[in-house]
PDB file of C-alpha atoms in Angstrom:
ATOM      1  CA  GLY H  28      -0.044  -0.203   0.079  1.00 73.00           C
ATOM      2  CA  GLY H  29       3.058   2.395  -0.094  1.00 78.00           C
ATOM      3  CA  PHE H  30       3.970   5.104   2.388  1.00 82.00           C
ATOM      4  CA  PRO H  31       0.911   6.422   4.482  1.00 83.00           C
ATOM      5  CA  ALA H  32      -0.138   9.889   3.917  1.00 82.00           C
ATOM      6  CA  ASN H  33      -1.089  10.827   7.526  1.00 86.00           C
ATOM      7  CA  VAL H  34       2.171  10.819   9.167  1.00 93.00           C
ATOM      8  CA  ILE H  35       4.401  13.785  10.054  1.00 95.00           C
ATOM      9  CA  LEU H  36       7.508  11.935   9.708  1.00 94.00           C
ATOM     10  CA  GLY H  37       8.892   8.423   9.948  1.00 91.00           C
ATOM     11  CA  GLU H  38       6.881   6.996   7.109  1.00 92.00           C
ATOM     12  CA  ASP H  39       9.629   4.419   6.586  1.00 89.00           C
ATOM     13  CA  MET H  40       9.129   3.356  10.080  1.00 90.00           C
ATOM     14  CA  HIS H  41       5.656   3.358  10.130  1.00 93.00           C
ATOM     15  CA  MET H  42       5.673   1.067   6.669  1.00 91.00           C
ATOM     16  CA  ALA H  43       7.930  -1.502   7.939  1.00 91.00           C
ATOM     17  CA  ALA H  44       6.104  -1.657  11.256  1.00 93.00           C
ATOM     18  CA  CYS H  45       3.055  -2.480   9.167  1.00 92.00           C
ATOM     19  CA  MET H  46       4.771  -5.034   7.199  1.00 92.00           C
ATOM     20  CA  LEU H  47       6.010  -6.658  10.204  1.00 94.00           C
ATOM     21  CA  THR H  48       2.952  -7.047  11.898  1.00 94.00           C
ATOM     22  CA  ALA H  49       1.343  -8.312   8.588  1.00 94.00           C
ATOM     23  CA  GLY H  50       3.836 -11.251   8.606  1.00 95.00           C
ATOM     24  CA  TYR H  51       6.396  -9.779   6.114  1.00 95.00           C
ATOM     25  CA  SER H  52       9.813  -9.631   7.054  1.00 94.00           C
ATOM     26  CA  VAL H  53      12.263  -6.670   7.185  1.00 90.00           C
ATOM     27  CA  ALA H  54      16.034  -7.458   6.782  1.00 89.00           C
ATOM     28  CA  TYR H  55      19.222  -5.617   7.630  1.00 84.00           C
ATOM     29  CA  CYS H  56      21.709  -5.892   4.856  1.00 89.00           C
ATOM     30  CA  SER H  57      25.202  -5.060   5.797  1.00 88.00           C
ATOM     31  CA  GLN H  58      26.574  -4.731   2.420  1.00 92.00           C
ATOM     32  CA  ALA H  59      24.180  -1.984   1.394  1.00 89.00           C
ATOM     33  CA  VAL H  60      25.436   1.663   1.421  1.00 90.00           C
ATOM     34  CA  VAL H  61      23.241   4.618   2.183  1.00 85.00           C
ATOM     35  CA  TYR H  62      24.293   8.185   3.229  1.00 85.00           C
ATOM     36  CA  HIS H  63      22.080   9.813   5.234  1.00 82.00           C
ATOM     37  CA  SER H  64      22.899  12.789   7.156  1.00 87.00           C
ATOM     38  CA  HIS H  65      21.804  16.276   8.532  1.00 88.00           C
ATOM     39  CA  ASN H  66      23.322  19.049   9.763  1.00 90.00           C
ATOM     40  CA  TYR H  67      20.749  20.496  11.924  1.00 93.00           C
ATOM     41  CA  SER H  68      21.040  23.438  14.114  1.00 94.00           C
ATOM     42  CA  LEU H  69      19.959  23.454  17.703  1.00 94.00           C
ATOM     43  CA  LEU H  70      16.570  24.763  16.737  1.00 95.00           C
ATOM     44  CA  ALA H  71      16.119  22.255  14.038  1.00 96.00           C
ATOM     45  CA  ASP H  72      16.997  19.501  16.122  1.00 95.00           C
ATOM     46  CA  PHE H  73      14.483  20.599  18.637  1.00 97.00           C
ATOM     47  CA  SER H  74      11.579  20.964  16.001  1.00 97.00           C
ATOM     48  CA  ARG H  75      12.347  17.722  14.407  1.00 96.00           C
ATOM     49  CA  SER H  76      12.473  15.930  18.012  1.00 96.00           C
ATOM     50  CA  PHE H  77       8.950  17.735  18.500  1.00 98.00           C
ATOM     51  CA  ASP H  78       7.813  16.143  15.354  1.00 97.00           C
ATOM     52  CA  THR H  79       9.144  12.647  16.318  1.00 96.00           C
ATOM     53  CA  GLY H  80       7.364  12.821  19.750  1.00 96.00           C
ATOM     54  CA  GLY H  81       4.031  14.013  18.005  1.00 97.00           C
ATOM     55  CA  PHE H  82       4.614  10.972  15.451  1.00 96.00           C
ATOM     56  CA  HIS H  83       4.955   8.592  18.252  1.00 95.00           C
ATOM     57  CA  ALA H  84       1.843   9.988  20.307  1.00 96.00           C
ATOM     58  CA  GLN H  85      -0.284   9.591  17.133  1.00 95.00           C
ATOM     59  CA  HIS H  86       0.832   5.978  16.528  1.00 95.00           C
ATOM     60  CA  PRO H  87       1.395   4.503  20.015  1.00 95.00           C
ATOM     61  CA  TRP H  88       1.160   0.945  18.579  1.00 95.00           C
ATOM     62  CA  LEU H  89       4.695   1.465  17.500  1.00 94.00           C
ATOM     63  CA  THR H  90       6.126   1.827  20.651  1.00 92.00           C
ATOM     64  CA  GLN H  91       3.811  -0.748  22.277  1.00 92.00           C
ATOM     65  CA  SER H  92       4.475  -3.466  19.604  1.00 92.00           C
ATOM     66  CA  PHE H  93       8.238  -2.827  19.022  1.00 91.00           C
ATOM     67  CA  GLY H  94       9.450  -0.695  22.096  1.00 88.00           C
ATOM     68  CA  ASN H  95      11.149   2.450  22.048  1.00 86.00           C
ATOM     69  CA  ALA H  96      14.873   3.515  21.696  1.00 81.00           C
ATOM     70  CA  SER H  97      15.852   4.947  25.224  1.00 86.00           C
ATOM     71  CA  ARG H  98      18.311   2.283  25.990  1.00 86.00           C
ATOM     72  CA  GLU H  99      20.132   3.004  22.662  1.00 89.00           C
ATOM     73  CA  GLY H 100      19.542   6.687  23.018  1.00 89.00           C
ATOM     74  CA  ILE H 101      21.414   6.680  26.639  1.00 92.00           C
ATOM     75  CA  ARG H 102      24.044   4.582  25.228  1.00 94.00           C
ATOM     76  CA  PHE H 103      24.435   6.809  22.257  1.00 94.00           C
ATOM     77  CA  VAL H 104      24.645   9.979  24.376  1.00 95.00           C
ATOM     78  CA  ARG H 105      27.297   8.160  26.707  1.00 96.00           C
ATOM     79  CA  SER H 106      29.275   7.261  23.465  1.00 96.00           C
ATOM     80  CA  GLU H 107      29.217  10.897  22.230  1.00 96.00           C
ATOM     81  CA  MET H 108      30.092  12.412  25.347  1.00 97.00           C
ATOM     82  CA  THR H 109      33.036  10.048  25.787  1.00 97.00           C
ATOM     83  CA  TYR H 110      34.120  10.703  22.320  1.00 97.00           C
ATOM     84  CA  LEU H 111      34.166  14.313  22.636  1.00 97.00           C
ATOM     85  CA  LEU H 112      35.793  14.570  25.889  1.00 97.00           C
ATOM     86  CA  ARG H 113      38.725  12.735  24.371  1.00 97.00           C
ATOM     87  CA  LYS H 114      38.781  14.130  20.827  1.00 97.00           C
ATOM     88  CA  ALA H 115      36.943  17.634  21.105  1.00 97.00           C
ATOM     89  CA  PRO H 116      36.144  18.740  24.678  1.00 98.00           C
ATOM     90  CA  TRP H 117      35.357  22.319  23.624  1.00 98.00           C
ATOM     91  CA  ARG H 118      32.120  20.754  21.758  1.00 97.00           C
ATOM     92  CA  LEU H 119      30.569  19.146  25.099  1.00 97.00           C
ATOM     93  CA  PRO H 120      28.442  22.084  26.259  1.00 97.00           C
ATOM     94  CA  GLU H 121      26.982  21.974  22.450  1.00 95.00           C
ATOM     95  CA  ALA H 122      26.308  18.307  22.581  1.00 95.00           C
ATOM     96  CA  THR H 123      24.839  18.526  26.170  1.00 96.00           C
ATOM     97  CA  CYS H 124      22.527  21.446  25.226  1.00 96.00           C
ATOM     98  CA  ARG H 125      21.374  19.509  21.911  1.00 95.00           C
ATOM     99  CA  THR H 126      20.838  16.406  23.838  1.00 95.00           C
ATOM    100  CA  LEU H 127      18.463  18.164  26.672  1.00 96.00           C
ATOM    101  CA  LEU H 128      16.687  20.444  24.254  1.00 96.00           C
ATOM    102  CA  LYS H 129      15.856  17.184  22.173  1.00 95.00           C
ATOM    103  CA  ALA H 130      14.771  15.247  25.209  1.00 95.00           C
ATOM    104  CA  LEU H 131      12.681  18.188  26.137  1.00 97.00           C
ATOM    105  CA  SER H 132      11.128  18.616  22.633  1.00 97.00           C
ATOM    106  CA  TYR H 133      10.271  15.183  22.391  1.00 96.00           C
ATOM    107  CA  ARG H 134       8.386  15.093  25.279  1.00 96.00           C
ATOM    108  CA  LEU H 135       6.565  18.199  24.239  1.00 97.00           C
ATOM    109  CA  GLY H 136       5.728  16.443  21.038  1.00 97.00           C
ATOM    110  CA  LEU H 137       4.422  13.496  22.971  1.00 96.00           C
ATOM    111  CA  HIS H 138       1.908  16.030  24.539  1.00 98.00           C
ATOM    112  CA  TYR H 139       1.314  18.024  21.355  1.00 97.00           C
ATOM    113  CA  MET H 140      -2.477  17.765  22.059  1.00 97.00           C
ATOM    114  CA  LEU H 141      -2.309  19.706  25.007  1.00 98.00           C
ATOM    115  CA  LEU H 142      -0.948  22.624  23.061  1.00 97.00           C
ATOM    116  CA  PRO H 143      -3.132  25.003  20.649  1.00 96.00           C
ATOM    117  CA  SER H 144      -2.374  24.665  17.042  1.00 94.00           C
ATOM    118  CA  LYS H 145      -0.567  27.773  16.906  1.00 96.00           C
ATOM    119  CA  VAL H 146       2.239  26.742  19.288  1.00 96.00           C
ATOM    120  CA  ARG H 147       2.380  23.258  17.533  1.00 97.00           C
ATOM    121  CA  ARG H 148       3.103  24.656  14.330  1.00 97.00           C
ATOM    122  CA  SER H 149       5.893  27.290  15.903  1.00 97.00           C
ATOM    123  CA  LEU H 150       7.582  24.290  17.434  1.00 97.00           C
ATOM    124  CA  SER H 151       7.331  21.695  14.641  1.00 98.00           C
ATOM    125  CA  MET H 152       9.805  21.378  11.688  1.00 96.00           C
ATOM    126  CA  HIS H 153       6.792  20.369   9.505  1.00 95.00           C
ATOM    127  CA  LYS H 154       4.554  23.508  10.188  1.00 94.00           C
ATOM    128  CA  GLY H 155       2.140  22.746   7.445  1.00 93.00           C
ATOM    129  CA  TYR H 156       1.315  19.311   9.019  1.00 94.00           C
ATOM    130  CA  TRP H 157      -0.529  21.089  11.913  1.00 91.00           C
ATOM    131  CA  THR H 158      -2.836  23.288   9.785  1.00 83.00           C
TER     132      THR H 158
END
């Protein structure tokens, strides 16, 4: 059926989850080469995390069925901080700020329904989604 039209982001995750629940398999191919990178500002990271929280709030079956990534997230933050401590300690304040902002905005996104539409649009990366 293709990608769903009613999601703010994560359409690939949504589709893969639908396929898995329908009995299909999703495979990891270590030989595949994909370059996917964003150089987001602090504000853009905040907005994207808000949208991710909104996505998870609108589709709670995803985390109920497959769990969340909080352990991996904690492991990533520890790894990032350890790396920066050794290689670029002057980047630690920015990384700490970015991590805290993303956690806050994700939580805001989880509770988007408590926010007026105007506030949702102002916090979101995909402002048109909320109209």
